[in-house]
Structures are given as structure tokens and as C-alpha cells.
Short mmCIF file of C-alpha atoms in Angstrom, two decimals:
data_model
loop_
_atom_site.label_atom_id
_atom_site.label_comp_id
_atom_site.label_asym_id
_atom_site.label_seq_id
_atom_site.Cartn_x
_atom_site.Cartn_y
_atom_site.Cartn_z
CA MET A 1 0.00 0.00 0.00
CA LYS A 2 2.71 2.40 1.10
CA LYS A 3 4.51 1.76 -2.15
CA TYR A 4 1.49 2.85 -4.14
CA ILE A 5 1.12 6.05 -2.17
CA VAL A 6 4.75 6.95 -2.76
CA LEU A 7 4.39 6.04 -6.40
CA SER A 8 1.30 8.15 -6.89
CA PHE A 9 3.00 11.06 -5.15
CA LEU A 10 5.93 10.74 -7.51
CA MET A 11 3.60 10.65 -10.49
CA VAL A 12 1.74 13.77 -9.40
CA PHE A 13 5.02 15.52 -8.71
CA ASN A 14 6.33 14.51 -12.10
CA LEU A 15 3.21 15.72 -13.80
CA CYS A 16 3.41 19.13 -12.14
CA PHE A 17 7.05 19.37 -12.94
CA SER A 18 6.83 18.51 -16.60
CA PHE A 19 3.78 20.72 -17.00
CA GLY A 20 5.47 23.73 -15.42
CA GLN A 21 8.74 23.40 -17.27
CA ASN A 22 8.25 22.26 -20.79
CA LYS A 23 4.71 22.84 -21.86
CA VAL A 24 4.45 22.68 -25.62
CA VAL A 25 1.69 24.51 -27.45
CA LYS A 26 0.25 23.72 -30.84
CA ASP A 27 0.23 26.01 -33.84
CA PHE A 28 -3.13 27.50 -34.79
CA LYS A 29 -4.87 29.22 -37.66
CA LEU A 30 -7.02 32.16 -36.61
CA ARG A 31 -8.64 35.09 -38.35
CA ASN A 32 -6.98 38.47 -37.89
CA VAL A 33 -8.84 41.79 -37.77
CA ASP A 34 -7.73 42.43 -41.38
CA GLY A 35 -9.70 39.38 -42.50
CA LYS A 36 -6.64 37.21 -43.19
CA TYR A 37 -5.83 34.01 -41.37
CA ILE A 38 -2.60 33.77 -39.36
CA SER A 39 -0.54 30.82 -38.12
CA LEU A 40 2.72 30.73 -36.17
CA SER A 41 4.24 28.82 -39.10
CA ASP A 42 3.65 31.88 -41.34
CA TYR A 43 6.53 33.57 -39.53
CA LYS A 44 9.42 31.62 -41.03
CA SER A 45 12.21 33.44 -39.20
CA ALA A 46 10.53 33.88 -35.80
CA LYS A 47 12.57 32.72 -32.81
CA GLY A 48 9.61 33.03 -30.52
CA PHE A 49 6.37 34.87 -29.90
CA ILE A 50 4.70 36.95 -27.27
CA ILE A 51 1.15 35.63 -27.17
CA ILE A 52 -1.39 37.70 -25.27
CA PHE A 53 -4.88 36.50 -24.52
CA THR A 54 -6.86 39.71 -24.28
CA CYS A 55 -10.25 41.07 -25.26
CA ASN A 56 -12.25 44.23 -25.80
CA HIS A 57 -14.50 44.27 -22.75
CA CYS A 58 -12.16 43.68 -19.83
CA PRO A 59 -11.13 46.83 -17.92
CA PHE A 60 -7.73 45.33 -17.18
CA ALA A 61 -7.14 44.42 -20.80
CA LYS A 62 -8.13 47.94 -21.84
CA LEU A 63 -5.11 49.33 -19.99
CA TYR A 64 -2.57 47.50 -22.11
CA PRO A 65 -2.70 48.03 -25.92
CA PRO A 66 -0.16 50.90 -25.91
CA ARG A 67 2.25 48.62 -24.04
CA PHE A 68 1.57 45.80 -26.52
CA ASN A 69 2.42 48.16 -29.39
CA GLU A 70 5.63 49.19 -27.68
CA LEU A 71 6.85 45.65 -27.11
CA HIS A 72 5.80 44.48 -30.57
CA SER A 73 7.85 47.26 -32.19
CA LYS A 74 10.79 46.49 -29.94
CA PHE A 75 10.95 42.74 -30.53
CA LEU A 76 9.53 42.24 -34.05
CA PRO A 77 12.89 43.25 -35.62
CA LYS A 78 14.58 40.73 -33.31
CA GLY A 79 12.35 37.87 -34.47
CA VAL A 80 9.83 37.89 -31.63
CA PRO A 81 6.47 39.28 -32.79
CA LEU A 82 3.54 39.91 -30.46
CA ILE A 83 0.19 38.33 -31.28
CA ALA A 84 -3.01 39.16 -29.38
CA ILE A 85 -5.83 36.61 -29.25
CA SER A 86 -9.39 37.13 -28.09
CA SER A 87 -11.01 33.96 -26.73
CA THR A 88 -13.73 35.30 -24.45
CA ASP A 89 -17.25 34.06 -24.86
CA THR A 90 -18.94 36.41 -27.31
CA VAL A 91 -22.34 35.10 -26.26
CA GLN A 92 -21.71 36.61 -22.82
CA TYR A 93 -19.82 39.66 -24.00
CA GLU A 94 -21.12 41.32 -27.14
CA GLU A 95 -18.28 43.81 -26.95
CA ASP A 96 -15.89 41.00 -27.86
CA THR A 97 -17.46 40.13 -31.21
CA TYR A 98 -15.36 40.24 -34.37
CA PRO A 99 -16.69 43.50 -35.88
CA LEU A 100 -15.98 45.31 -32.60
CA MET A 101 -12.50 43.78 -32.45
CA VAL A 102 -11.86 45.19 -35.92
CA GLU A 103 -13.08 48.58 -34.74
CA LYS A 104 -10.96 48.59 -31.57
CA ALA A 105 -7.81 47.54 -33.42
CA LYS A 106 -8.36 50.40 -35.88
CA ASN A 107 -9.25 53.05 -33.31
CA GLU A 108 -6.36 52.21 -31.01
CA HIS A 109 -3.84 51.65 -33.81
CA PHE A 110 -2.93 48.06 -32.98
CA MET A 111 0.36 47.33 -34.74
CA PHE A 112 0.14 43.62 -33.91
CA PRO A 113 -2.32 40.97 -35.14
CA TYR A 114 -5.51 40.69 -33.10
CA LEU A 115 -6.97 37.24 -33.68
CA MET A 116 -10.41 35.83 -33.03
CA ASP A 117 -10.39 32.46 -31.24
CA GLY A 118 -14.10 31.90 -31.73
CA ASN A 119 -14.27 28.27 -30.60
CA GLN A 120 -11.80 28.92 -27.72
CA LYS A 121 -9.57 26.03 -28.80
CA VAL A 122 -6.35 28.03 -28.69
CA ALA A 123 -7.06 29.38 -25.19
CA LYS A 124 -7.74 25.82 -24.04
CA ASN A 125 -4.51 24.59 -25.59
CA PHE A 126 -2.51 27.29 -23.79
CA ASN A 127 -4.64 26.91 -20.66
CA ALA A 128 -5.22 30.68 -20.70
CA GLN A 129 -7.26 31.68 -17.68
CA LYS A 130 -8.01 35.35 -18.02
CA THR A 131 -7.49 38.54 -19.95
CA PRO A 132 -4.87 39.81 -20.19
CA HIS A 133 -2.82 36.62 -19.87
CA ALA A 134 0.62 36.70 -21.45
CA TYR A 135 2.84 33.91 -22.72
CA VAL A 136 6.31 33.87 -24.17
CA ILE A 137 6.86 30.85 -26.39
CA TRP A 138 10.15 29.84 -27.97
CA LYS A 139 11.06 27.57 -30.85
CA GLU A 140 12.93 24.47 -29.70
CA ASN A 141 13.47 21.50 -32.01
CA GLY A 142 10.61 22.61 -34.21
CA GLN A 143 8.21 22.89 -31.27
CA TRP A 144 6.74 25.90 -29.46
CA VAL A 145 7.71 25.71 -25.81
CA VAL A 146 6.16 27.95 -23.13
CA LYS A 147 8.89 29.92 -21.37
CA TYR A 148 6.83 32.48 -19.49
CA ASP A 149 3.22 32.43 -18.36
CA GLY A 150 1.35 35.13 -16.44
CA ALA A 151 1.00 38.88 -16.14
CA PHE A 152 2.39 41.28 -18.74
CA ASP A 153 3.95 43.45 -16.03
CA ASP A 154 3.38 44.21 -12.37
CA ASN A 155 1.19 47.30 -12.64
CA GLY A 156 -1.82 47.44 -14.92
CA GLN A 157 -3.30 50.61 -13.50
CA GLU A 158 -0.25 52.86 -13.45
CA PRO A 159 2.04 52.15 -16.42
CA GLU A 160 4.51 54.78 -15.21
CA LYS A 161 4.99 52.90 -11.95
CA VAL A 162 5.76 49.48 -13.45
CA GLU A 163 8.79 47.92 -11.76
CA ASN A 164 8.79 44.44 -13.27
CA LYS A 165 8.24 44.06 -16.99
CA TYR A 166 7.88 40.29 -16.83
CA VAL A 167 7.31 39.62 -20.55
CA GLU A 168 10.01 41.99 -21.72
CA ALA A 169 12.52 40.55 -19.26
CA ALA A 170 11.71 36.99 -20.36
CA VAL A 171 12.17 37.79 -24.07
CA GLU A 172 15.42 39.64 -23.40
CA ALA A 173 16.78 36.72 -21.39
CA LEU A 174 15.85 34.28 -24.17
CA LEU A 175 17.46 36.45 -26.84
CA GLU A 176 20.67 36.61 -24.79
CA ASN A 177 20.50 32.91 -24.02
CA LYS A 178 20.25 33.59 -20.30
CA LYS A 179 18.04 32.09 -17.62
CA ILE A 180 14.64 33.73 -17.20
CA GLU A 181 14.36 34.95 -13.62
CA ILE A 182 10.58 34.95 -13.29
CA THR A 183 8.84 32.30 -15.37
CA GLN A 184 5.37 32.48 -13.89
CA THR A 185 3.22 35.15 -12.21
CA LYS A 186 -0.36 35.52 -11.08
CA SER A 187 -2.62 38.48 -11.64
CA ILE A 188 -6.19 39.64 -11.53
CA GLY A 189 -7.98 39.70 -14.83
CA CYS A 190 -11.28 38.85 -16.43
CA GLN A 191 -11.85 35.13 -16.38
CA ILE A 192 -12.16 33.43 -19.76
CA TYR A 193 -15.29 31.33 -19.41
CA PHE A 194 -15.19 28.28 -21.59
CA ARG A 195 -18.45 27.36 -23.19
CA LYS A 196 -19.61 23.86 -22.37
CA LYS A 197 -19.71 22.73 -26.01
CA MET B 1 -28.75 84.62 -9.78
CA ARG B 2 -31.07 81.63 -9.60
CA PHE B 3 -28.75 79.83 -11.98
CA LEU B 4 -25.85 80.48 -9.63
CA ILE B 5 -27.79 79.06 -6.69
CA VAL B 6 -28.59 75.94 -8.69
CA ILE B 7 -24.89 75.52 -9.50
CA LEU B 8 -23.94 76.03 -5.85
CA ILE B 9 -26.48 73.45 -4.70
CA PHE B 10 -25.25 71.05 -7.36
CA ILE B 11 -21.65 71.47 -6.19
CA GLY B 12 -22.77 70.96 -2.60
CA VAL B 13 -24.65 67.74 -3.40
CA SER B 14 -21.85 66.28 -5.47
CA ASN B 15 -19.40 67.11 -2.68
CA VAL B 16 -21.50 65.12 -0.24
CA LEU B 17 -21.50 62.21 -2.68
CA ILE B 18 -17.76 62.38 -3.24
CA GLY B 19 -17.33 62.79 0.52
CA GLN B 20 -18.67 59.27 1.07
CA LYS B 21 -16.07 57.74 -1.15
CA LEU B 22 -15.54 54.05 -1.46
CA LYS B 23 -13.31 52.89 1.38
CA VAL B 24 -9.86 51.95 0.16
CA LEU B 25 -8.01 49.12 1.85
CA ARG B 26 -4.29 48.44 1.68
CA PHE B 27 -3.23 44.81 1.45
CA ASP B 28 -1.73 44.78 4.94
CA GLN B 29 -5.04 46.10 6.28
CA LEU B 30 -6.86 43.31 4.46
CA GLU B 31 -4.45 40.78 5.98
CA GLN B 32 -5.18 42.19 9.42
CA LEU B 33 -8.90 41.77 8.82
CA ILE B 34 -8.42 38.20 7.64
CA GLU B 35 -6.17 37.26 10.56
CA LYS B 36 -8.43 38.84 13.16
CA GLN B 37 -8.95 36.68 16.26
CA THR B 38 -12.67 36.85 16.73
CA ASP B 39 -15.62 34.65 17.56
CA SER B 40 -17.33 35.74 14.36
CA LEU B 41 -17.12 33.86 11.13
CA LEU B 42 -15.58 36.18 8.52
CA VAL B 43 -16.74 36.00 4.91
CA PHE B 44 -14.66 37.83 2.29
CA ASN B 45 -16.03 38.02 -1.22
CA PHE B 46 -13.54 39.19 -3.87
CA PHE B 47 -15.39 40.81 -6.74
CA ALA B 48 -15.31 43.58 -9.32
CA THR B 49 -18.18 45.49 -10.85
CA TRP B 50 -16.88 44.59 -14.34
CA CYS B 51 -17.09 40.88 -13.55
CA LYS B 52 -20.50 39.54 -14.63
CA PRO B 53 -20.59 36.35 -12.55
CA CYS B 54 -19.52 38.40 -9.53
CA MET B 55 -22.45 40.73 -9.99
CA GLN B 56 -24.75 37.75 -10.41
CA GLU B 57 -23.89 36.31 -7.01
CA ILE B 58 -24.06 39.57 -5.02
CA PRO B 59 -27.88 39.49 -4.52
CA ASP B 60 -27.60 35.96 -3.10
CA PHE B 61 -24.87 37.09 -0.73
CA LEU B 62 -26.94 39.99 0.51
CA LYS B 63 -30.04 37.84 0.91
CA LEU B 64 -28.13 35.36 3.03
CA GLN B 65 -26.46 38.11 5.00
CA LYS B 66 -29.88 39.44 6.02
CA GLU B 67 -31.04 35.98 7.03
CA VAL B 68 -28.05 35.33 9.30
CA SER B 69 -27.88 38.84 10.69
CA ASP B 70 -28.57 37.50 14.20
CA LYS B 71 -25.57 35.19 14.00
CA PRO B 72 -21.90 36.10 14.54
CA ILE B 73 -21.06 36.30 10.84
CA GLN B 74 -19.29 39.28 9.34
CA PHE B 75 -19.41 39.94 5.59
CA TYR B 76 -16.85 41.90 3.60
CA LEU B 77 -17.07 42.76 -0.09
CA ILE B 78 -13.56 43.33 -1.43
CA SER B 79 -13.60 45.10 -4.78
CA LEU B 80 -10.74 44.55 -7.20
CA ASP B 81 -12.00 47.29 -9.48
CA ILE B 82 -9.59 49.74 -10.99
CA GLU B 83 -8.96 52.61 -8.61
CA LYS B 84 -9.60 55.25 -11.27
CA ASP B 85 -13.16 53.94 -11.60
CA SER B 86 -13.86 54.12 -7.86
CA ASN B 87 -16.38 56.96 -8.11
CA LYS B 88 -18.30 55.11 -10.77
CA ILE B 89 -18.31 51.98 -8.60
CA PHE B 90 -19.54 53.97 -5.68
CA VAL B 91 -22.54 55.21 -7.59
CA SER B 92 -23.36 52.09 -9.57
CA PHE B 93 -22.74 49.50 -6.88
CA ILE B 94 -22.86 50.88 -3.35
CA GLU B 95 -25.82 53.14 -4.05
CA LYS B 96 -27.70 50.31 -5.69
CA TYR B 97 -27.09 47.67 -3.03
CA GLN B 98 -26.49 49.90 0.01
CA THR B 99 -23.38 47.99 1.00
CA GLY B 100 -21.18 50.99 1.84
CA ASP B 101 -20.52 49.76 5.37
CA PHE B 102 -18.72 46.62 4.34
CA THR B 103 -17.48 47.28 0.81
CA TYR B 104 -13.82 48.08 0.32
CA LEU B 105 -11.69 48.78 -2.71
CA LEU B 106 -8.44 46.85 -2.44
CA LYS B 107 -5.35 48.82 -3.36
CA VAL B 108 -3.75 45.98 -5.28
CA PRO B 109 -0.14 45.65 -4.10
CA LYS B 110 2.96 44.68 -6.03
CA GLY B 111 4.18 41.13 -5.90
CA ASP B 112 2.29 37.92 -5.46
CA TRP B 113 -0.46 38.88 -3.03
CA ILE B 114 -2.84 36.40 -4.67
CA SER B 115 -0.98 33.36 -3.28
CA LYS B 116 -1.00 34.97 0.15
CA ILE B 117 -4.79 34.78 0.16
CA ASP B 118 -4.67 31.20 -1.07
CA GLN B 119 -1.80 29.15 -2.52
CA ASN B 120 -3.96 27.69 -5.27
CA TRP B 121 -5.77 30.85 -6.27
CA GLN B 122 -4.98 32.05 -9.80
CA GLY B 123 -6.55 35.46 -9.33
CA ASN B 124 -9.86 34.60 -10.96
CA ILE B 125 -12.96 36.17 -9.47
CA PRO B 126 -15.45 35.80 -7.92
CA ALA B 127 -13.67 34.12 -5.05
CA THR B 128 -14.83 33.70 -1.48
CA LEU B 129 -12.87 33.18 1.72
CA VAL B 130 -14.66 31.93 4.83
CA ILE B 131 -12.49 32.06 7.91
CA ASN B 132 -12.45 31.82 11.67
CA ASN B 133 -8.97 31.75 13.14
CA LYS B 134 -10.05 30.78 16.64
CA LYS B 135 -11.92 27.74 15.40
CA LYS B 136 -9.33 27.05 12.69
CA ILE B 137 -11.90 27.24 9.92
CA ARG B 138 -10.61 28.25 6.51
CA LYS B 139 -12.42 27.63 3.24
CA PHE B 140 -11.56 29.23 -0.06
CA ILE B 141 -13.72 28.85 -3.16
CA ALA B 142 -12.50 30.46 -6.37
CA LYS B 143 -15.68 30.12 -8.36
CA PRO B 144 -19.17 31.61 -8.46
CA LEU B 145 -21.46 30.62 -5.61
CA ASP B 146 -25.21 30.62 -5.42
CA TYR B 147 -27.48 30.95 -2.42
CA GLN B 148 -27.37 27.25 -1.59
CA SER B 149 -23.65 26.68 -1.91
CA LEU B 150 -22.92 29.81 0.08
CA SER B 151 -25.30 28.89 2.89
CA LYS B 152 -23.61 25.49 3.10
CA LEU B 153 -20.25 27.23 3.39
CA ILE B 154 -21.22 29.33 6.38
CA LYS B 155 -23.36 26.83 8.25
#
């Protein structure tokens, strides 16, 4: 009996460990606000991506687009584009429907793709919990490996008082082949509710 | 002249409204509330006015609160709304539900405060903490509750 308990503990531990360290995400094909479909594989020379699950309606997400623009312009030339994905339930939140995404991207001059994840499959694959929820993924042996998962930075409400730019620091570390100091953070955001079907 | 009086009255009224601002709580103050040694059961509901499921469960909370008002149970509504919106929250929420006495706006601190409330919490709301330090009761539910599930939690 004891043996089984130890064994199951080890299994759970292993599971947590492998999940936290080397989560691999799948490529996707989603419609951008310009009407075209985008996949990670379209970016032949990309070393990695900053993937942000965000949406129109969430007050926390609304604070960030200027910062997304800034980071996209900084890292696109270095082979790390930023892609924003909206996966919230449009049945619950009309503000998150595609035509309004198109409008927001235009009005707020999004420089990065803003993709519609209508059936929420991509959010499920990433295990994205809320908006905004940021990921840094990196290409390793032809696979996309999650290197950072969590908040974009440590101060949504006051951009001028940000002390930790988690995403930026992670990408910089990866580009310089250094260890990422903070690989996971928690933050408040609007929950992504997955539809039952 | 009459116009001026109207303006003066308007300024006066709005000052009274702004005077009863939403109470702001620092994280260390929230921790003190949570760790309080008391005979009462403490119920903390983390919500935000922009969070639909949070707003859906508030009426159930208030209904239950009325029903157990003779028991030693203390309710706190902890808003995670954005501070800039606090006036709007005051008008739309506190005025509607009359919960000014026990509603607080949390001044969200730097660092991982979310794990300090509960190790397994990811920061999703609504979330409810039911605690009594003396009796070593501590329950944390990070999902929407309805009248029945909440009454089970506090009974």
C-alpha cells in the first residue's frame, strides 16, 4: 500500500514538474482583424512569440494596448512578434465580437495581429485563464515551448509605476541565451469562461 | 442669480457624494482583517463590478447576509475594481445595493499577493474566503457561488 502512495506522489510531482517546465503549445490558424488568417508557421524566421490573450471588454485588458504596441515594435525586428488573441465568450460579451475587435484595433492603432479564437480552442490549448494573460513561447526542435506564463507586467493601473516588466525581461533573457528569472506570475484579470460545447 | 444658486447646490450635493467615497483598503489592512482573532465567522467576497458572474452572485450574498444577521457572521465585499473607476463603482454599486458599510476597494499591491490569500488561487474572481482563526476554519472557493452553496459554506 505504502509503495502505491509513494508512487502516486511521484507521479503527481512529475506531472506538475513537466507541466510547469516544458509545456508545448500547438500552432493554430485564426482570423486576424484584417480578414486574413494567421498561423505561427507563417513567420518563417521567428525565434519566438509573445502571445497575449486579451479582449475588448475587460477593464484590465483595456489598460494594455499601448504597451503591446511598444513591445511588438521592440521585438519584431529581433524575431519575436507579439500576437493578441481574443477567446472570451462572445455570447456573454457582445463587446468581444469580431466587428468590434476590428473597430478597436483600428481606433487604437494596434500594430500587432488581433486574432479571433471563436471556438476557444487556442485558449484551451494554452490553458489561458483570463485577460490579459501573457505567454512567451520559444522555438525548440521545431516545437513551441512555453517559457513564461502570467501577467504582462506588475502594474496594470499605473504604467509609469511598473517595476517588473515580466514579458520583456523573459524575451530579453531568451534572446541573450540567459536564464529567465521569473517564469510564472499571477494576476487579476477577467476570467475566460469556456463554453460547455 | 437663480442659476448660480442651482450651480452652488449642485456642487454641494456632489461634494457630499464624493465625501462618502468608497473605502480603500491596503493589502496589509486586508491581511489584518483576515487574521483577526474573533468569535465571528468572517466572509470575504472578492469581486469587481466589471465581472459579470460576480455581480450575479451579489444578490444571493446579501439575501443570506440578512437571514443570518442574528448570528456572529461578518461579511466583507472586497472590490478589485480599478482605482480610477472608484467613483463610478460607488454610484453604480454601493448606491444600488447599500453595501457601503462593508465594501472596500483593495489597493492591489505589487508582488504575489494572490498566493497569500490562497496558494492555489490564480486570481480569478469571484472568489470567497470563509475564515475563523479561533476555530481554525478556513475555506476558499474560487468560483461563483449561489445561495445554496454559500449557505452550506457558512453553516
